[in-house]
XYZ file of C-alpha atoms in Angstrom:
731
model
C -21.689 -84.252 -77.020
C -20.634 -80.748 -78.049
C -22.349 -77.570 -76.872
C -23.879 -77.108 -80.329
C -25.286 -80.656 -80.334
C -26.984 -79.930 -77.016
C -28.969 -77.210 -78.841
C -30.157 -79.756 -81.425
C -27.490 -79.189 -84.111
C -26.653 -82.297 -86.178
C -23.363 -84.062 -85.260
C -22.038 -83.550 -88.823
C -22.546 -79.788 -88.605
C -21.285 -79.679 -85.013
C -18.096 -81.436 -86.156
C -17.509 -78.797 -88.833
C -18.089 -76.052 -86.269
C -15.634 -77.662 -83.869
C -12.992 -77.787 -86.612
C -13.501 -74.018 -86.981
C -12.507 -73.693 -83.284
C -16.018 -72.706 -82.230
C -16.015 -74.507 -78.903
C -19.027 -72.675 -77.469
C -21.939 -70.867 -79.129
C -21.984 -67.094 -78.869
C -24.843 -65.396 -77.044
C -26.796 -64.711 -80.216
C -26.280 -68.290 -81.425
C -27.447 -69.737 -78.111
C -30.632 -67.677 -78.375
C -31.383 -67.946 -82.109
C -30.461 -71.507 -83.140
C -33.057 -73.305 -80.954
C -35.719 -70.776 -82.012
C -35.105 -71.320 -85.724
C -34.846 -75.095 -85.360
C -38.171 -74.921 -83.544
C -39.855 -73.252 -86.521
C -40.141 -69.672 -85.272
C -39.573 -66.315 -86.923
C -36.577 -64.529 -85.390
C -35.588 -60.867 -85.336
C -32.056 -60.401 -84.002
C -29.747 -57.474 -83.311
C -26.080 -58.109 -82.659
C -22.746 -56.538 -83.534
C -20.595 -57.632 -86.462
C -18.370 -60.444 -85.248
C -20.991 -61.709 -82.763
C -21.647 -64.888 -84.763
C -25.047 -63.903 -86.139
C -24.242 -65.410 -89.560
C -23.766 -68.769 -87.891
C -26.893 -68.147 -85.826
C -29.104 -68.378 -88.901
C -26.934 -70.423 -91.307
C -26.518 -73.425 -88.991
C -30.225 -74.180 -88.406
C -31.219 -73.343 -92.000
C -28.562 -75.688 -93.368
C -29.730 -78.460 -91.036
C -33.433 -78.122 -91.867
C -32.768 -77.948 -95.615
C -30.614 -81.091 -95.400
C -33.270 -82.943 -93.389
C -35.952 -81.882 -95.880
C -33.897 -83.192 -98.805
C -33.410 -86.448 -96.917
C -37.159 -86.760 -96.288
C -37.911 -86.082 -99.946
C -35.461 -88.759 -101.042
C -36.838 -91.332 -98.605
C -40.469 -90.397 -99.229
C -41.218 -89.617 -95.588
C -43.383 -86.669 -96.556
C -45.469 -88.961 -98.768
C -46.131 -91.425 -95.956
C -47.193 -88.650 -93.617
C -49.607 -87.207 -96.154
C -50.972 -90.625 -97.012
C -52.460 -90.732 -93.565
C -53.950 -87.283 -93.946
C -55.436 -88.257 -97.315
C -57.568 -90.829 -95.520
C -58.637 -88.397 -92.798
C -62.325 -88.270 -91.891
C -62.315 -84.528 -92.626
C -62.681 -83.059 -96.082
C -59.541 -81.242 -97.167
C -57.395 -80.657 -100.197
C -55.188 -83.651 -100.945
C -51.506 -82.892 -100.424
C -50.614 -85.780 -102.760
C -52.899 -84.825 -105.574
C -51.436 -81.433 -106.430
C -48.974 -79.529 -108.580
C -45.407 -79.166 -107.301
C -45.847 -75.455 -106.520
C -49.199 -75.899 -104.769
C -48.810 -75.411 -101.030
C -51.509 -76.720 -98.671
C -51.650 -75.975 -94.954
C -51.887 -78.825 -92.397
C -55.659 -78.298 -92.106
C -55.999 -78.784 -95.849
C -58.147 -75.685 -96.289
C -55.656 -72.981 -97.294
C -54.101 -73.402 -100.744
C -51.424 -71.210 -102.219
C -49.355 -71.285 -105.419
C -46.682 -68.619 -105.786
C -45.401 -69.603 -109.214
C -46.067 -66.513 -111.327
C -45.280 -68.388 -114.528
C -47.618 -71.393 -114.362
C -50.869 -72.870 -113.041
C -50.878 -75.443 -110.233
C -53.911 -77.384 -109.083
C -55.174 -79.767 -106.438
C -58.264 -81.837 -105.580
C -59.994 -82.842 -102.371
C -59.127 -86.012 -100.484
C -62.712 -87.271 -100.889
C -65.315 -87.359 -103.615
C -69.106 -87.591 -103.822
C -70.800 -90.122 -106.069
C -74.239 -91.366 -107.083
C -76.500 -88.484 -106.206
C -77.204 -85.621 -103.867
C -76.921 -81.841 -103.877
C -73.504 -80.683 -102.685
C -71.856 -77.361 -101.895
C -68.546 -75.842 -100.755
C -67.052 -72.331 -100.600
C -63.753 -70.835 -101.710
C -62.639 -67.355 -100.593
C -59.896 -65.441 -102.417
C -57.401 -64.409 -99.722
C -54.665 -62.891 -101.892
C -54.276 -61.331 -105.320
C -53.686 -63.638 -108.283
C -55.510 -65.854 -110.778
C -57.709 -68.714 -109.635
C -60.275 -71.182 -110.959
C -62.370 -73.524 -108.812
C -65.109 -76.082 -109.243
C -65.413 -79.857 -109.602
C -63.529 -82.591 -111.433
C -63.520 -86.368 -111.728
C -60.582 -88.554 -110.793
C -59.530 -88.748 -114.449
C -59.349 -84.969 -114.887
C -56.175 -82.992 -115.241
C -55.065 -80.904 -112.251
C -55.225 -77.866 -114.527
C -58.960 -77.550 -113.901
C -61.124 -76.800 -116.932
C -58.568 -77.793 -119.574
C -60.017 -81.280 -120.146
C -63.562 -82.692 -120.487
C -63.446 -84.190 -116.969
C -63.164 -80.899 -115.102
C -65.493 -77.899 -114.706
C -64.123 -74.588 -113.471
C -65.086 -70.957 -112.943
C -62.266 -68.369 -112.959
C -61.630 -64.904 -111.603
C -61.806 -63.400 -115.093
C -65.519 -64.256 -115.234
C -65.041 -67.255 -117.544
C -66.303 -70.800 -117.069
C -64.235 -73.544 -118.647
C -64.374 -77.214 -119.614
C -62.224 -78.943 -122.200
C -60.269 -75.696 -122.849
C -63.505 -73.987 -123.856
C -63.626 -70.662 -122.009
C -66.999 -68.869 -122.058
C -68.290 -65.777 -120.267
C -70.276 -66.603 -117.154
C -71.477 -64.538 -114.218
C -68.926 -61.821 -113.465
C -65.239 -61.529 -112.502
C -64.188 -62.004 -108.885
C -61.073 -61.258 -106.871
C -59.623 -60.434 -103.465
C -61.993 -61.196 -100.520
C -64.762 -62.536 -102.784
C -66.357 -65.838 -101.761
C -67.399 -68.263 -104.485
C -70.016 -70.918 -103.743
C -69.658 -74.113 -105.808
C -72.855 -76.138 -106.443
C -72.956 -79.745 -107.658
C -76.424 -81.245 -108.272
C -75.897 -84.924 -109.044
C -79.644 -85.565 -108.974
C -80.275 -83.225 -111.921
C -76.767 -83.365 -113.384
C -76.001 -79.635 -113.064
C -73.088 -77.489 -111.952
C -73.359 -73.814 -110.991
C -71.637 -71.131 -108.966
C -72.518 -68.127 -106.762
C -70.555 -64.985 -105.971
C -70.867 -63.606 -102.438
C -74.216 -65.385 -102.031
C -75.675 -64.259 -105.399
C -76.590 -67.206 -107.636
C -74.985 -66.921 -111.073
C -77.251 -69.533 -112.661
C -76.618 -72.917 -114.236
C -73.244 -73.209 -115.913
C -73.056 -76.828 -117.090
C -75.144 -79.904 -117.652
C -73.082 -82.931 -116.684
C -72.997 -85.403 -119.616
C -75.046 -88.544 -118.832
C -72.013 -90.817 -119.153
C -70.250 -88.834 -116.366
C -73.034 -88.701 -113.768
C -71.906 -91.926 -112.115
C -68.322 -90.659 -111.756
C -66.699 -89.575 -108.495
C -66.634 -85.770 -108.219
C -63.921 -83.946 -106.265
C -63.692 -80.319 -105.182
C -60.920 -78.841 -107.305
C -58.942 -75.637 -107.722
C -56.100 -74.341 -109.876
C -54.053 -71.242 -108.938
C -51.478 -68.978 -110.519
C -49.630 -66.832 -107.992
C -52.763 -66.811 -105.809
C -54.231 -68.053 -102.535
C -57.672 -69.396 -101.555
C -59.300 -70.565 -98.332
C -61.877 -73.383 -98.521
C -64.783 -74.416 -96.340
C -66.397 -77.800 -96.938
C -68.955 -77.379 -94.162
C -67.017 -78.202 -90.983
C -67.568 -74.574 -89.964
C -70.582 -72.360 -90.777
C -70.629 -71.174 -94.379
C -70.267 -67.477 -95.082
C -73.186 -67.761 -97.520
C -75.256 -70.864 -96.579
C -76.656 -72.792 -99.576
C -80.387 -73.033 -100.290
C -82.758 -75.366 -102.111
C -81.599 -78.506 -100.321
C -77.858 -78.190 -100.991
C -75.563 -79.268 -98.127
C -71.851 -79.046 -97.468
C -69.563 -81.731 -98.790
C -68.555 -82.596 -95.224
C -72.104 -83.910 -94.695
C -71.615 -86.656 -97.292
C -71.539 -90.125 -95.753
C -72.083 -93.763 -96.535
C -72.340 -94.649 -100.209
C -72.404 -90.963 -101.152
C -68.722 -90.454 -100.359
C -65.540 -92.208 -101.402
C -61.900 -91.760 -100.423
C -59.318 -90.621 -102.946
C -57.184 -93.434 -104.289
C -54.354 -90.960 -104.866
C -52.236 -91.064 -101.706
C -48.810 -90.712 -103.313
C -47.520 -89.173 -106.426
C -50.779 -88.412 -108.156
C -50.093 -85.360 -110.231
C -47.231 -84.252 -108.012
C -43.816 -83.640 -109.465
C -41.636 -86.169 -107.610
C -38.685 -83.866 -107.916
C -38.992 -80.154 -107.012
C -38.093 -77.649 -109.701
C -34.278 -77.282 -109.790
C -34.417 -73.478 -109.810
C -36.660 -73.346 -106.730
C -34.448 -73.121 -103.596
C -35.646 -73.700 -100.054
C -33.848 -70.673 -98.621
C -33.236 -67.129 -99.889
C -30.686 -64.993 -98.009
C -30.481 -61.321 -99.051
C -27.394 -59.268 -98.193
C -26.871 -55.522 -98.802
C -23.372 -55.919 -100.301
C -21.333 -58.371 -102.330
C -18.756 -58.745 -99.564
C -21.375 -59.814 -97.030
C -22.955 -62.240 -99.501
C -19.548 -63.790 -100.198
C -18.762 -64.084 -96.482
C -22.110 -65.765 -95.817
C -21.737 -68.316 -98.605
C -18.207 -69.155 -97.396
C -19.586 -69.784 -93.900
C -22.288 -72.065 -95.316
C -19.719 -74.055 -97.253
C -17.608 -74.532 -94.117
C -20.613 -75.660 -92.092
C -21.619 -78.332 -94.641
C -18.135 -79.893 -94.922
C -19.320 -83.209 -93.452
C -22.862 -83.158 -94.862
C -23.436 -85.529 -97.750
C -25.961 -87.891 -99.251
C -27.843 -85.714 -100.030
C -25.621 -82.715 -100.644
C -27.010 -79.248 -99.939
C -26.347 -77.114 -103.015
C -25.681 -73.416 -102.455
C -25.343 -70.571 -104.945
C -23.951 -67.042 -104.689
C -25.918 -64.549 -106.800
C -24.274 -61.137 -107.058
C -23.688 -58.517 -109.728
C -20.390 -58.299 -111.557
C -20.418 -62.039 -112.280
C -21.587 -63.494 -115.597
C -25.331 -64.115 -115.283
C -25.016 -67.147 -117.582
C -22.963 -69.003 -114.958
C -25.613 -68.359 -112.317
C -28.442 -69.433 -114.621
C -26.576 -72.651 -115.469
C -26.203 -73.363 -111.756
C -29.938 -72.756 -111.242
C -30.777 -75.201 -114.030
C -28.592 -77.854 -112.348
C -30.405 -77.267 -109.066
C -29.950 -75.197 -105.893
C -31.202 -75.482 -102.317
C -29.878 -72.289 -100.691
C -29.369 -68.990 -102.507
C -27.470 -66.029 -101.056
C -27.198 -62.802 -102.987
C -27.616 -59.075 -103.371
C -30.971 -57.476 -104.247
C -30.213 -56.270 -107.779
C -29.173 -59.549 -109.372
C -31.753 -61.544 -107.371
C -34.506 -59.288 -108.671
C -33.295 -59.727 -112.255
C -33.351 -63.528 -112.073
C -36.686 -63.671 -110.247
C -38.437 -61.246 -112.605
C -37.323 -63.257 -115.631
C -38.444 -66.561 -114.120
C -34.909 -67.974 -113.875
C -35.184 -68.165 -110.083
C -38.465 -69.496 -108.664
C -39.769 -68.770 -105.166
C -42.555 -71.337 -104.797
C -40.440 -73.767 -102.700
C -38.920 -71.163 -100.345
C -39.362 -71.920 -96.650
C -36.681 -69.565 -95.274
C -36.606 -65.853 -96.151
C -33.578 -64.159 -94.547
C -32.832 -60.426 -94.547
C -29.335 -59.783 -93.220
C -28.446 -56.199 -92.252
C -32.097 -55.347 -92.857
C -31.708 -51.727 -91.772
C -29.101 -51.337 -94.507
C -31.388 -52.909 -97.118
C -34.220 -50.569 -96.162
C -32.026 -47.471 -96.146
C -30.843 -48.382 -99.659
C -34.442 -48.287 -100.852
C -35.131 -52.006 -101.168
C -38.267 -51.964 -99.018
C -40.601 -52.331 -102.016
C -38.529 -55.218 -103.378
C -38.689 -57.012 -100.024
C -42.473 -56.579 -99.970
C -42.802 -57.918 -103.527
C -40.637 -60.966 -102.865
C -42.440 -61.717 -99.621
C -45.729 -61.526 -101.520
C -44.487 -64.065 -104.084
C -43.225 -66.579 -101.515
C -45.807 -69.126 -100.273
C -46.711 -68.596 -96.627
C -47.216 -72.361 -96.370
C -44.756 -74.663 -98.138
C -45.785 -77.597 -100.316
C -45.192 -80.020 -97.416
C -47.425 -78.000 -95.095
C -44.702 -76.089 -93.220
C -45.065 -72.368 -92.471
C -42.641 -69.901 -94.035
C -39.925 -68.824 -91.582
C -38.558 -65.304 -91.786
C -35.267 -64.292 -90.143
C -34.248 -60.647 -89.938
C -30.887 -59.337 -88.726
C -30.383 -55.652 -88.066
C -27.749 -53.400 -86.546
C -30.521 -52.172 -84.273
C -34.053 -53.333 -83.607
C -34.936 -49.800 -82.539
C -35.111 -48.634 -86.156
C -38.648 -47.492 -86.950
C -38.497 -48.959 -90.477
C -37.329 -52.360 -89.231
C -40.057 -52.462 -86.590
C -42.794 -51.597 -89.090
C -41.535 -54.180 -91.561
C -41.434 -56.860 -88.856
C -44.994 -56.088 -87.788
C -46.198 -56.281 -91.384
C -44.360 -59.352 -92.687
C -43.250 -61.560 -89.800
C -45.308 -64.102 -87.868
C -45.062 -63.373 -84.113
C -41.243 -63.043 -84.252
C -38.995 -63.675 -81.273
C -36.887 -60.572 -80.587
C -33.258 -61.281 -79.729
C -31.713 -57.942 -78.873
C -28.189 -58.434 -77.565
C -27.209 -54.928 -78.581
C -29.813 -52.859 -76.760
C -30.108 -49.113 -77.169
C -27.263 -47.487 -79.064
C -24.326 -46.519 -76.872
C -20.661 -45.781 -77.468
C -18.318 -48.441 -76.026
C -15.873 -47.275 -73.375
C -13.025 -48.344 -75.633
C -13.998 -45.789 -78.305
C -12.945 -42.161 -78.036
C -14.934 -40.080 -80.508
C -14.780 -36.386 -81.178
C -15.949 -33.777 -83.672
C -13.880 -31.254 -85.594
C -16.058 -28.406 -86.825
C -15.380 -26.893 -90.248
C -16.485 -23.269 -90.458
C -15.716 -21.758 -93.884
C -16.706 -18.314 -92.580
C -13.883 -18.197 -90.019
C -11.372 -20.556 -91.603
C -10.795 -18.777 -94.930
C -7.861 -20.944 -95.944
C -9.988 -22.202 -98.846
C -9.698 -18.813 -100.542
C -5.982 -19.276 -101.207
C -5.727 -23.048 -101.619
C -3.495 -24.021 -104.539
C -4.253 -27.710 -104.165
C -7.388 -29.295 -102.773
C -9.533 -32.380 -103.112
C -11.626 -32.523 -106.279
C -15.185 -31.664 -105.275
C -18.326 -33.487 -106.378
C -19.366 -30.970 -109.040
C -22.729 -29.931 -107.617
C -21.722 -26.275 -107.906
C -20.590 -26.400 -111.535
C -23.486 -24.170 -112.575
C -23.302 -21.902 -109.498
C -21.370 -18.665 -109.212
C -18.880 -19.366 -106.445
C -15.578 -17.741 -105.551
C -13.527 -16.085 -102.783
C -15.403 -12.818 -103.184
C -18.841 -14.403 -102.888
C -20.669 -14.985 -99.623
C -23.495 -17.141 -100.937
C -24.546 -20.494 -99.396
C -23.218 -22.159 -102.543
C -19.771 -20.626 -102.043
C -19.570 -21.778 -98.421
C -20.781 -25.228 -99.458
C -17.998 -25.539 -102.014
C -15.513 -24.221 -99.430
C -16.518 -26.936 -96.961
C -15.839 -29.618 -99.563
C -12.364 -28.199 -100.156
C -11.533 -27.855 -96.452
C -12.695 -31.358 -95.551
C -10.036 -32.906 -97.754
C -7.340 -30.817 -96.028
C -8.725 -31.582 -92.558
C -8.656 -35.309 -93.331
C -4.955 -35.155 -94.139
C -4.279 -33.104 -90.967
C -6.032 -35.695 -88.789
C -3.941 -38.480 -90.354
C -0.658 -36.668 -89.847
C -1.460 -35.376 -86.341
C -2.156 -38.841 -84.942
C 0.291 -40.651 -87.206
C -2.532 -42.924 -88.337
C -1.073 -46.144 -89.674
C -4.471 -47.800 -90.392
C -7.872 -46.148 -90.701
C -11.287 -46.483 -92.270
C -12.327 -43.260 -94.000
C -16.079 -42.872 -94.555
C -17.428 -40.686 -97.342
C -21.058 -40.121 -98.153
C -21.074 -41.059 -101.854
C -19.078 -43.235 -104.227
C -17.945 -40.113 -106.077
C -16.609 -38.617 -102.833
C -14.701 -41.861 -102.184
C -13.066 -41.737 -105.613
C -12.108 -38.086 -105.153
C -10.625 -38.734 -101.700
C -8.604 -41.670 -103.003
C -7.035 -39.503 -105.718
C -6.355 -36.691 -103.236
C -4.546 -38.887 -100.695
C -2.411 -40.410 -103.439
C -1.622 -36.920 -104.721
C -0.806 -35.381 -101.329
C 0.906 -38.408 -99.817
C 3.153 -39.096 -102.793
C 3.123 -42.805 -102.038
C 3.080 -42.498 -98.230
C -0.685 -42.205 -97.697
C -1.427 -45.497 -99.431
C -5.128 -46.182 -99.812
C -7.773 -48.247 -101.588
C -11.425 -47.609 -102.356
C -14.404 -49.860 -101.636
C -17.828 -49.222 -103.149
C -20.327 -50.860 -105.496
C -19.062 -49.199 -108.703
C -15.736 -51.005 -108.417
C -15.757 -54.456 -110.047
C -15.940 -57.475 -107.700
C -12.340 -58.566 -108.271
C -11.049 -55.076 -107.460
C -13.221 -54.806 -104.350
C -12.090 -58.175 -103.080
C -8.459 -57.345 -103.767
C -8.693 -53.912 -102.128
C -10.255 -55.328 -98.978
C -7.567 -57.985 -98.724
C -4.798 -55.398 -99.199
C -6.191 -53.386 -96.296
C -6.589 -56.422 -94.053
C -3.045 -57.559 -94.844
C -1.659 -54.093 -94.032
C -0.367 -53.487 -97.565
C -2.191 -50.133 -97.621
C -2.884 -47.769 -94.728
C -6.359 -46.484 -95.523
C -9.591 -47.872 -96.892
C -12.093 -45.302 -98.174
C -15.674 -46.529 -98.318
C -19.383 -45.784 -98.119
C -21.698 -47.013 -95.366
C -23.124 -49.720 -97.609
C -19.759 -51.099 -98.697
C -18.459 -51.227 -95.115
C -21.296 -53.342 -93.737
C -20.061 -56.671 -92.446
C -16.385 -55.795 -92.752
C -14.572 -56.772 -89.575
C -10.912 -55.745 -89.313
C -9.329 -56.710 -86.012
C -7.352 -54.142 -84.028
C -8.443 -51.207 -86.192
C -7.282 -48.023 -84.381
C -8.842 -45.130 -86.328
C -11.989 -44.039 -88.158
C -12.481 -40.713 -89.962
C -15.971 -39.557 -90.907
C -15.469 -37.062 -93.722
C -19.239 -36.582 -93.667
C -21.763 -37.625 -91.024
C -24.033 -40.513 -92.086
C -27.576 -39.918 -93.324
C -29.013 -42.112 -90.546
C -28.069 -41.470 -86.937
C -27.911 -45.215 -86.213
C -25.109 -45.518 -88.767
C -22.925 -43.235 -86.641
C -22.604 -45.992 -84.039
C -22.145 -48.543 -86.818
C -19.225 -46.514 -88.197
C -17.340 -45.617 -85.037
C -17.934 -49.127 -83.689
C -15.362 -50.317 -86.219
C -12.730 -49.319 -83.672
C -12.542 -50.183 -79.999
C -13.214 -53.899 -80.515
C -11.810 -56.804 -78.508
C -10.952 -54.427 -75.648
C -8.652 -52.419 -77.918
C -8.768 -48.635 -77.815
C -9.914 -46.650 -80.831
C -10.273 -43.045 -81.980
C -13.073 -41.839 -84.269
C -12.924 -38.321 -85.690
C -15.901 -36.724 -87.458
C -15.318 -33.680 -89.673
C -18.575 -31.718 -89.472
C -19.576 -28.609 -91.367
C -21.104 -25.679 -89.496
C -23.094 -24.686 -92.606
C -25.400 -26.587 -94.911
C -23.716 -28.398 -97.774
C -25.270 -29.043 -101.173
C -24.832 -32.723 -102.110
C -26.015 -35.309 -104.619
C -29.222 -37.176 -103.772
C -30.285 -39.489 -106.610
C -33.470 -40.833 -104.981
C -35.589 -40.491 -108.138
C -32.784 -40.708 -110.672
C -33.426 -43.280 -113.397
C -29.742 -44.206 -113.620
C -29.148 -44.007 -109.838
C -26.615 -41.221 -110.395
C -24.585 -42.702 -113.226
C -23.885 -40.015 -115.793
C -26.232 -37.599 -114.006
C -25.459 -33.869 -114.149
C -28.784 -32.492 -112.906
C -27.624 -30.171 -110.104
C -31.082 -28.759 -109.406
C -32.668 -29.487 -106.056
C -35.005 -32.471 -105.811
C -38.079 -30.286 -105.222
C -37.663 -28.901 -108.737
C -36.858 -32.204 -110.422
C -33.130 -32.275 -109.744
C -30.782 -34.663 -107.957
C -29.359 -32.480 -105.152
C -30.347 -31.555 -101.596
C -28.999 -29.270 -98.883
C -27.281 -31.518 -96.342
C -27.679 -30.176 -92.809
C -24.769 -31.571 -90.787
C -25.346 -29.323 -87.756
C -28.844 -30.834 -87.492
C -27.483 -34.353 -88.007
C -24.913 -33.821 -85.254
C -27.633 -32.609 -82.919
C -29.770 -35.666 -83.729
C -26.859 -38.031 -83.032
C -26.121 -36.409 -79.669
C -29.787 -36.523 -78.720
C -29.997 -40.165 -79.805
C -26.974 -41.091 -77.658
C -27.898 -38.650 -74.877
C -24.357 -37.244 -74.794
C -22.357 -34.231 -75.946
C -19.506 -35.267 -78.218
C -16.131 -33.650 -77.526
C -15.252 -30.787 -79.882
C -11.729 -30.299 -81.181
C -10.266 -27.605 -83.436
C -8.386 -27.964 -86.697
C -5.152 -28.808 -84.865
C -6.801 -32.122 -83.979
C -5.532 -32.109 -80.401
C -7.600 -34.733 -78.590
C -8.889 -33.719 -75.115
C -7.204 -35.464 -72.206
C -9.922 -36.682 -69.741
C -9.805 -40.477 -69.371
C -7.763 -40.798 -72.592
C -4.756 -39.290 -70.833
C -1.811 -40.311 -72.890
C -1.565 -43.807 -71.407
C -3.655 -45.096 -74.309
C -2.239 -46.396 -77.573
C -5.004 -46.621 -80.145
C -5.309 -50.119 -81.529
C -3.767 -51.651 -78.372
C -5.398 -52.988 -75.224
C -5.672 -50.432 -72.456
C -3.261 -50.890 -69.598
C -3.831 -49.888 -65.986
C -1.627 -46.965 -64.977
C 0.789 -47.901 -62.174
C 0.827 -44.411 -60.634
C -2.923 -44.482 -60.106
C -2.683 -47.862 -58.393
C 0.039 -46.657 -56.021
C -1.910 -43.558 -55.020
C -5.007 -45.644 -54.404
C -3.163 -47.949 -51.959
C -1.556 -45.076 -50.049
C -4.935 -43.399 -49.666
C -6.606 -46.531 -48.276
C -3.697 -47.775 -46.119
C -4.803 -46.140 -42.789
C -8.354 -47.420 -43.139
C -7.190 -50.955 -43.976
C -4.854 -50.944 -40.967
C -7.693 -49.871 -38.682
C -9.983 -52.590 -40.038
C -7.255 -55.212 -39.491
C -6.862 -54.148 -35.856
C -10.630 -54.323 -35.244
C -10.756 -57.794 -36.806
C -7.933 -58.959 -34.512
C -9.780 -57.692 -31.430
C -13.004 -59.390 -32.477
C -11.276 -62.740 -33.013
C -9.459 -62.497 -29.636
C -12.684 -61.686 -27.802
C -14.436 -64.682 -29.437
C -11.659 -67.107 -28.374
C -11.605 -65.784 -24.792
C -15.391 -66.134 -24.506
C -15.303 -69.699 -25.906
C -12.690 -70.920 -23.382
C -14.439 -69.245 -20.408
C -17.647 -71.179 -21.206
C -15.680 -74.449 -21.547
C -14.024 -74.141 -18.111
C -17.303 -73.053 -16.530
C -19.000 -76.335 -17.584
C -16.126 -78.456 -16.134
C -16.385 -76.668 -12.818
């Protein structure tokens, strides 16, 4: 048995893992896999390359496969058949629409299909006579209709003559005849449903207020079996049949349905299939995995495909949904059927909003690099999707949510976890942010007031254009002039850093996609073919991005210029250098950036080029086109798309966050000696200096000699004492 099988992983998946040369689970896998297999929500923080993708993909793949197997063999039906005959009143899990989810207690019903209605009936019915009552409370926004129906009625309550319903719009309905009745109801309202089989009447109450008689039951139907019934559209309701005290107890001799006994009650004959779609909707996957970038989504789907190599009969179908790929291909795949979907937020939102991708069967909701998703502004989207996903699946299982983050100490991630997750297990193998010992990081300050080289520059990097409408120039001393000067100097400083340290491979981080494009052109211009580079950001088409990343990994180009978002999940082994042309917006991203070097015990150098003055930059937070074709250089507080970027403050925040002072260097880019004393080759493993070892031995030699002499005396004394006692006994 392999180590993965000991954690409960299927032999078929364990075999695939073994073929990938994963002999032992990583720390995060050892912690997370059993938790997810056990049904818990998990919040994990671990570095890129720690195996966190496998930590959530392995158990999700296994559970999805087992669920498909159960559906094919009808195991879920047999389990629910028993519950249908339970002595307790509940909603019947086998007399429901395919998007109707019912909790194990049978009292909480939820349908998250925003496009259609889905209904269910109780597992028991009353017949013959009596005055019966039950309550339904609206526990989430949406459309609902509840009441009573016979066994011959359609699940879409109120659309045939055998069902009587009252809806949230204030309409009663029977046989598709919708008439005004009572008043509308919604979130947190409790509706009392009255069935008087003695007088043949049906009525409802809202929050304890009687709304009056709604229907006279036709004489030919009074001997029928009547079930509690509900139909929902993207809504949720909680029912009470009388096993617990009613919120608004009935009067005038009415009693809860749970009090029915003897000839007054009959069991449902529908214990399998009745009204349930035998085959789940093809475009309704069981797992949704959201990634912040195309590269991460592609990497995750590749991992899934490797893990399922030996899984078959049934086959788990996966689909990659990202922008830049023809939407028609993805929609065709959804129509054929999918079980696991992995994608980026934009395209996922498009398909979900148009009804091409349904969420009512989702049982796993995964947010990878969640801090990145939130910083990109996808918090509202995450909330909306979570609201549309059933909290209880159609087979009675609770929704599992898995969140991965670069750090669990992010305020936004913590608040989101508290709001959306169900008592999550925290797996923090990263801890508080700290700089690894293998990373040497330093700051080069750019002061345009003292370094006036910008005034006479004949060639400089193309700036971002935020000062096109400002009066700037060498004779001006305005904040705008110094801001433009910083932009010019940073391009020159970047080239100096490369040449000073003879950087053969480096990641160069710029704040915006425009800055990346400008830096790429500048390096090609200055280097004349020697400073080879590629660009990686979301405006480049997928084929170009994939090709550029591969060129950098293969060493065909020396530099990759990218934004924070594009770089997430990229793991390049032995990377020696990182240059931050601009500090990141979030202080946590500083660690994320410089942590690209210094991996696998290899030494790395990270240089940050930091302005001493505020810099005016683009900030398209409220821009309709997210910056594309935008030329509004006004500040955001007056309706524009620019802000003043305070790098001195950002640097102070980073140092406070890490509780350190980062080494300063000047524009010569001479790195301070300290522990990085010339014996280090960036990108190579650190070697112990022989001279230090020799000095250490010479210093300790007298003490070691003295200890050896004392040990010899102690041993001699022990032997002498032992033999003296031996001869004394013989005498």
